[in-house]
Tab-separated table of C-alpha atoms in Angstrom:
chain	number	residue	atom	x	y	z
A	1	MET	CA	386.450	161.055	-5.543
A	2	THR	CA	389.098	163.205	-7.158
A	3	ASN	CA	386.816	166.272	-7.084
A	4	GLN	CA	386.165	165.764	-3.347
A	5	LYS	CA	389.906	165.687	-2.674
A	6	LYS	CA	390.394	168.855	-4.693
A	7	GLU	CA	387.585	170.625	-2.777
A	8	LYS	CA	389.083	169.527	0.547
A	9	ARG	CA	392.524	170.680	-0.555
A	10	VAL	CA	391.172	174.056	-1.672
A	11	SER	CA	389.201	174.424	1.576
A	12	TYR	CA	392.277	173.491	3.584
A	13	ASN	CA	394.418	175.960	1.669
A	14	ARG	CA	391.837	178.718	2.206
A	15	PHE	CA	391.760	178.057	5.951
A	16	GLY	CA	395.523	177.797	6.090
A	17	PHE	CA	395.889	181.045	4.188
A	18	LYS	CA	393.694	182.928	6.626
A	19	MET	CA	395.441	181.408	9.611
A	20	ALA	CA	398.841	182.226	8.138
A	21	ILE	CA	397.869	185.856	7.579
A	22	LEU	CA	396.385	186.110	11.065
A	23	SER	CA	399.434	184.506	12.656
A	24	GLN	CA	401.848	186.626	10.670
A	25	THR	CA	399.964	189.847	11.487
A	26	PHE	CA	399.884	188.971	15.171
A	27	MET	CA	403.587	188.109	15.298
A	28	GLU	CA	404.589	191.248	13.407
A	29	SER	CA	402.491	193.398	15.729
A	30	VAL	CA	404.000	191.773	18.833
A	31	GLN	CA	407.557	192.071	17.492
A	32	ASN	CA	407.101	195.736	16.562
A	33	THR	CA	405.579	196.510	19.955
A	34	PHE	CA	408.395	194.673	21.743
A	35	SER	CA	411.045	196.474	19.713
A	36	ASN	CA	409.500	199.902	20.294
A	37	THR	CA	408.985	199.279	24.015
A	38	PHE	CA	412.261	197.644	24.997
A	39	GLY	CA	414.506	198.992	22.269
A	40	ASN	CA	415.330	195.531	20.904
A	41	LYS	CA	417.742	196.003	18.003
A	42	LYS	CA	418.092	192.338	17.124
A	43	ASN	CA	417.826	191.657	13.421
A	44	THR	CA	414.543	189.862	12.830
A	45	LYS	CA	412.573	189.342	9.671
A	46	VAL	CA	409.800	191.841	10.249
A	47	ILE	CA	407.561	193.212	7.535
A	48	ALA	CA	407.619	196.957	7.989
A	49	PRO	CA	404.197	198.602	7.841
A	50	ILE	CA	403.494	200.860	4.915
A	51	VAL	CA	404.579	204.439	5.429
A	52	ASP	CA	401.799	206.964	5.928
A	53	GLY	CA	402.708	210.547	6.787
A	54	GLN	CA	399.321	211.453	8.271
A	55	VAL	CA	399.260	208.517	10.668
A	56	ASP	CA	402.884	208.987	11.690
A	57	GLU	CA	402.416	212.719	12.284
A	58	ALA	CA	399.257	212.162	14.344
A	59	THR	CA	401.027	209.452	16.352
A	60	LYS	CA	403.918	211.780	17.178
A	61	LYS	CA	401.579	214.569	18.299
A	62	VAL	CA	399.604	212.229	20.543
A	63	GLU	CA	402.807	210.857	22.101
A	64	ASN	CA	404.079	214.364	22.916
A	65	LEU	CA	400.721	215.441	24.325
A	66	LYS	CA	400.500	212.291	26.443
A	67	LYS	CA	403.953	212.911	27.907
A	68	PHE	CA	402.971	216.466	28.892
A	69	ILE	CA	399.603	215.441	30.388
A	70	GLN	CA	401.164	212.553	32.319
A	71	GLY	CA	403.863	214.768	33.809
A	72	SER	CA	401.382	217.511	34.697
A	73	GLN	CA	398.970	215.094	36.341
A	74	LYS	CA	401.710	213.382	38.330
A	75	ASN	CA	403.198	216.590	39.720
A	76	MET	CA	399.845	218.252	40.356
A	77	LYS	CA	398.867	215.205	42.393
A	78	LYS	CA	402.031	215.637	44.482
A	79	ILE	CA	401.162	219.287	45.165
A	80	ILE	CA	397.644	218.329	46.238
A	81	GLN	CA	398.932	215.597	48.535
A	82	SER	CA	401.448	217.971	50.143
A	83	MET	CA	398.756	220.588	50.729
A	84	GLU	CA	396.421	218.002	52.244
A	85	ALA	CA	399.219	216.852	54.552
A	86	SER	CA	399.862	220.480	55.519
A	87	ILE	CA	396.159	221.011	56.273
A	88	GLU	CA	396.093	217.962	58.541
A	89	ALA	CA	399.273	219.080	60.340
A	90	GLU	CA	397.897	222.595	60.895
A	91	GLN	CA	394.645	221.193	62.262
A	92	ASN	CA	396.586	219.043	64.725
A	93	LEU	CA	398.778	221.973	65.750
A	94	THR	CA	395.706	224.164	66.256
A	95	SER	CA	394.216	221.626	68.658
A	96	LEU	CA	397.508	221.187	70.537
A	97	LEU	CA	398.101	224.922	70.937
A	98	ASN	CA	394.534	225.603	72.065
A	99	ASP	CA	394.710	222.828	74.638
A	100	GLU	CA	398.047	224.112	75.904
A	101	SER	CA	396.722	227.658	76.182
A	102	VAL	CA	393.975	226.421	78.496
A	103	ARG	CA	396.497	224.689	80.750
A	104	GLU	CA	398.890	227.644	80.815
A	105	ASP	CA	398.052	229.687	83.962
A	106	LYS	CA	401.413	231.281	84.847
A	107	ASP	CA	402.841	232.935	81.744
A	108	VAL	CA	400.088	235.093	80.293
A	109	ASP	CA	402.223	236.218	77.352
A	110	LEU	CA	402.927	232.609	76.384
A	111	ARG	CA	399.237	231.784	76.602
A	112	ILE	CA	398.455	234.720	74.306
A	113	ARG	CA	401.000	233.461	71.791
A	114	TYR	CA	399.555	229.942	71.932
A	115	ILE	CA	396.143	231.290	71.029
A	116	LYS	CA	397.502	233.687	68.396
A	117	VAL	CA	399.458	231.017	66.516
A	118	ALA	CA	396.621	228.506	66.839
A	119	ASP	CA	394.240	231.033	65.326
A	120	SER	CA	396.659	231.705	62.449
A	121	PHE	CA	397.032	227.988	61.679
A	122	ASN	CA	393.283	227.494	61.863
A	123	ARG	CA	392.603	230.332	59.419
A	124	ASP	CA	395.399	229.172	57.112
A	125	ASN	CA	394.177	225.581	56.797
A	126	LYS	CA	390.669	226.845	56.003
A	127	GLU	CA	392.042	229.067	53.248
A	128	LYS	CA	394.193	226.214	51.976
A	129	SER	CA	391.168	223.890	51.831
A	130	ARG	CA	389.258	226.542	49.928
A	131	TYR	CA	391.877	227.090	47.242
A	132	LEU	CA	392.685	223.390	47.007
A	133	ILE	CA	389.427	222.748	45.116
A	134	PRO	CA	390.562	224.310	41.770
A	135	LEU	CA	393.775	222.268	41.928
A	136	LYS	CA	391.802	219.054	42.404
A	137	ASN	CA	389.509	219.973	39.511
A	138	TYR	CA	392.535	220.462	37.259
A	139	GLU	CA	394.093	217.145	38.341
A	140	GLU	CA	390.796	215.324	37.688
A	141	TRP	CA	390.558	216.886	34.232
A	142	LEU	CA	394.128	215.810	33.434
A	143	ASN	CA	393.373	212.270	34.573
A	144	THR	CA	390.168	212.092	32.510
A	145	PHE	CA	391.909	213.562	29.474
A	146	LEU	CA	394.668	210.975	29.808
A	147	THR	CA	392.560	207.865	30.503
A	148	LYS	CA	389.656	208.676	28.168
A	149	ALA	CA	390.488	210.940	25.234
A	150	ILE	CA	394.157	210.068	24.754
A	151	ALA	CA	393.603	206.359	25.479
A	152	ASP	CA	390.818	206.199	22.871
A	153	THR	CA	393.044	207.885	20.293
A	154	GLU	CA	395.852	205.448	21.081
A	155	ASP	CA	393.467	202.527	20.416
A	156	THR	CA	392.776	203.965	16.966
A	157	ILE	CA	396.521	204.328	16.350
A	158	ARG	CA	397.063	200.673	17.263
A	159	LEU	CA	394.303	199.618	14.867
A	160	CYS	CA	395.862	201.724	12.109
A	161	ASN	CA	399.248	200.099	12.644
A	162	GLN	CA	397.689	196.630	12.741
A	163	VAL	CA	395.862	197.193	9.450
A	164	ARG	CA	399.035	198.617	7.900
A	165	ILE	CA	400.818	195.365	8.761
A	166	GLU	CA	397.890	193.361	7.364
A	167	ILE	CA	398.069	195.296	4.088
A	168	GLN	CA	401.777	194.626	3.841
A	169	SER	CA	401.247	190.921	4.662
A	170	TYR	CA	398.488	190.497	2.066
A	171	ALA	CA	400.592	192.309	-0.525
A	172	SER	CA	403.559	190.059	0.241
A	173	CYS	CA	401.465	186.880	-0.052
A	174	LEU	CA	399.933	188.137	-3.296
A	175	THR	CA	403.330	188.847	-4.812
A	176	ASP	CA	404.720	185.443	-3.777
A	177	ALA	CA	401.677	183.603	-5.150
A	178	LYS	CA	401.861	185.428	-8.476
A	179	ASN	CA	405.562	184.598	-8.797
A	180	ARG	CA	404.861	180.909	-8.151
A	181	LEU	CA	402.131	180.846	-10.787
A	182	LYS	CA	404.699	181.700	-13.441
A	183	TYR	CA	406.438	178.356	-12.946
A	184	GLU	CA	403.485	176.074	-12.121
A	185	VAL	CA	401.614	173.896	-14.551
A	186	GLU	CA	398.164	175.269	-15.264
A	187	GLY	CA	395.463	172.982	-13.872
A	188	SER	CA	397.717	171.395	-11.255
A	189	ILE	CA	396.764	171.364	-7.594
A	190	GLU	CA	399.536	173.813	-6.803
A	191	HIS	CA	398.400	176.123	-9.600
A	192	LEU	CA	394.779	175.992	-8.391
A	193	SER	CA	395.857	176.603	-4.793
A	194	ASP	CA	397.996	179.627	-5.670
A	195	THR	CA	395.261	180.972	-7.945
A	196	LYS	CA	392.887	180.867	-5.003
A	197	ILE	CA	395.483	182.554	-2.810
A	198	VAL	CA	395.809	185.350	-5.362
A	199	GLU	CA	392.043	185.849	-5.462
A	200	GLU	CA	391.679	185.878	-1.693
A	201	SER	CA	394.740	188.094	-1.214
A	202	GLU	CA	393.376	190.668	-3.637
A	203	ASP	CA	389.983	190.597	-1.887
A	204	HIS	CA	391.457	190.930	1.624
A	205	LEU	CA	393.910	193.556	0.434
A	206	GLU	CA	391.138	195.713	-0.961
A	207	LYS	CA	389.081	195.404	2.243
A	208	ALA	CA	392.109	196.210	4.381
A	209	ARG	CA	392.825	199.327	2.339
A	210	VAL	CA	389.237	200.511	2.744
A	211	ARG	CA	389.402	199.872	6.474
A	212	PHE	CA	392.720	201.683	6.733
A	213	ALA	CA	391.276	204.727	4.956
A	214	GLN	CA	388.371	204.794	7.421
A	215	LEU	CA	390.694	204.494	10.398
A	216	LYS	CA	392.821	207.344	9.068
A	217	ILE	CA	389.761	209.582	9.011
A	218	GLN	CA	388.876	208.570	12.579
A	219	LEU	CA	392.429	209.155	13.751
A	220	ARG	CA	392.594	212.588	12.149
A	221	GLU	CA	389.266	213.589	13.746
A	222	LYS	CA	390.335	212.364	17.192
A	223	ALA	CA	393.733	214.051	16.928
A	224	ASP	CA	392.021	217.322	15.957
A	225	MET	CA	389.669	216.963	18.926
A	226	LEU	CA	392.605	216.477	21.294
A	227	GLU	CA	394.253	219.597	19.928
A	228	LEU	CA	391.012	221.561	20.281
A	229	LYS	CA	390.626	220.528	23.928
A	230	ARG	CA	394.257	221.417	24.544
A	231	GLN	CA	393.776	224.889	23.094
A	232	VAL	CA	390.392	225.622	24.734
A	233	ASP	CA	390.151	223.711	28.032
A	234	LEU	CA	393.768	223.694	29.163
A	235	PRO	CA	394.264	227.509	29.264
A	236	ASN	CA	391.110	227.897	31.395
A	237	TYR	CA	392.319	225.332	33.920
A	238	LEU	CA	395.801	226.847	34.026
A	239	ASP	CA	394.353	230.307	34.695
A	240	THR	CA	392.165	228.903	37.465
A	241	VAL	CA	395.100	227.129	39.118
A	242	HIS	CA	397.331	230.210	38.867
A	243	THR	CA	394.634	232.425	40.372
A	244	ALA	CA	393.953	229.994	43.211
A	245	ILE	CA	397.630	229.744	44.184
A	246	ARG	CA	398.106	233.509	43.935
A	247	LEU	CA	395.059	234.260	46.104
A	248	TYR	CA	396.090	231.666	48.659
A	249	HIS	CA	399.562	233.164	49.050
A	250	GLN	CA	398.062	236.623	49.434
A	251	SER	CA	395.714	235.288	52.087
A	252	ALA	CA	398.501	233.419	53.895
A	253	PHE	CA	400.645	236.562	53.871
A	254	SER	CA	397.870	238.553	55.510
A	255	ILE	CA	397.247	235.829	58.098
A	256	PHE	CA	400.869	235.523	59.225
A	257	SER	CA	401.927	239.149	58.773
A	258	ALA	CA	402.166	241.456	61.767
A	259	PRO	CA	399.915	244.539	61.845
A	260	ARG	CA	401.658	247.875	61.254
A	261	ASP	CA	401.111	249.041	64.803
A	262	THR	CA	403.074	247.611	67.720
A	263	GLU	CA	403.146	243.884	68.377
A	264	VAL	CA	402.204	242.432	71.737
A	265	GLU	CA	405.421	242.800	73.717
A	266	SER	CA	406.959	239.898	75.579
A	267	ILE	CA	406.335	240.058	79.301
A	268	HIS	CA	408.397	237.601	81.273
A	269	THR	CA	408.984	239.531	84.485
A	270	SER	CA	406.391	237.489	86.357
A	271	ASN	CA	407.694	234.162	85.133
A	272	GLU	CA	409.530	232.546	88.023
A	273	SER	CA	411.096	229.914	85.753
A	274	ILE	CA	413.547	232.428	84.308
A	275	THR	CA	416.304	232.654	86.901
A	276	SER	CA	419.591	231.882	85.240
A	277	GLU	CA	421.766	234.662	83.947
A	278	GLY	CA	422.205	232.949	80.586
A	279	VAL	CA	418.470	232.833	79.953
A	280	ASN	CA	418.070	236.443	81.046
A	281	SER	CA	420.580	237.425	78.382
A	282	LEU	CA	418.210	236.090	75.715
A	283	HIS	CA	415.747	238.817	76.682
A	284	SER	CA	418.293	241.626	76.856
A	285	VAL	CA	417.207	245.006	75.531
A	286	PRO	CA	418.468	245.859	72.012
A	287	SER	CA	420.997	248.703	71.755
A	288	SER	CA	418.524	250.835	69.830
A	289	ILE	CA	416.210	251.052	72.848
A	290	PRO	CA	417.118	253.423	75.711
A	291	SER	CA	418.876	251.628	78.501
A	292	SER	CA	416.704	253.173	81.183
A	293	LEU	CA	413.417	251.402	81.804
A	294	PRO	CA	410.426	252.556	83.852
A	295	SER	CA	410.937	251.924	87.521
A	296	SER	CA	407.649	250.114	87.849
A	297	LEU	CA	405.591	247.831	85.675
A	298	PRO	CA	401.795	247.701	85.455
A	299	SER	CA	400.365	245.822	88.386
A	300	SER	CA	397.789	244.005	86.270
A	301	LEU	CA	398.611	241.946	83.192
A	302	PRO	CA	396.192	241.425	80.303
A	303	THR	CA	394.083	238.312	80.651
A	304	SER	CA	392.607	238.239	77.163
A	305	ILE	CA	393.856	238.692	73.603
A	306	PRO	CA	393.392	242.259	72.396
A	307	LYS	CA	391.064	242.401	69.421
A	308	VAL	CA	392.738	243.381	66.141
A	309	ASN	CA	390.909	245.914	64.022
A	310	SER	CA	389.650	244.001	60.949
A	311	SER	CA	390.047	247.080	58.797
A	312	LEU	CA	393.812	247.087	59.177
A	313	SER	CA	395.720	246.587	55.949
A	314	PHE	CA	398.470	244.029	55.703
A	315	GLY	CA	401.520	244.152	53.550
A	316	PRO	CA	405.243	244.715	53.535
A	317	ARG	CA	406.431	247.399	55.939
């Protein structure tokens, strides 16, 4: 009967030991996470994880890289959204201007300008859609890099920190049990219980150290892989984005620039809506142009947009 009680007590102590370690590890992990996240400076009895330079250095590098990737992805997404909104607005303006040009039957010059601006917007939104693709590819790569590669490395970091706390907890329990054994009577229930705790603590401590060494290797490999992707993939995407934006701006400049020969001049003489003296002053002749004008104007006005030679070069005058 006495042996059965001893076995039950030993079994209970073994279960209680494991539960105590598990509970302590969980609480320490939660408290450390809470303190790091919310900056809680309250003095609490927390077992600090063992110091490891390799893990701490890898953690710092991953944190800095994550901050850069997050900021890049967020702002690149804003640029893409603004360009998509601009494309939609230009498409709507193109339709409005084309419809208005059809209805305009009095002012031929105004109708020509409707069609000219509509054509410019239409060409611009097509170019914008074309060069938007490399920007989307870069944003998708940033998102994948953040949610896959960096997230996986962060999981390994969390496991490393958890095992570090476990090692410290097992070491603390082992030290306490060994100190109690010095003052306990050999053969007593307390002495047997603490002896078992020492044995189990040493066993768990050794396993935790082996696991921690394996996790350190995994973390170092994943951190090196992140750095390799940063050095190889990121420059290629940055070059592609820079080239796309540069080519788009060159294209937009050519679309909205005036050809080097004369522009289509404003012709409002046949517009009966312009009668007031104040409005007429808006179309006054600049001082650099001779004050004398031809006594007669052409009897026929152009009814179609003159075709622009495609071989003309565009650029600053």
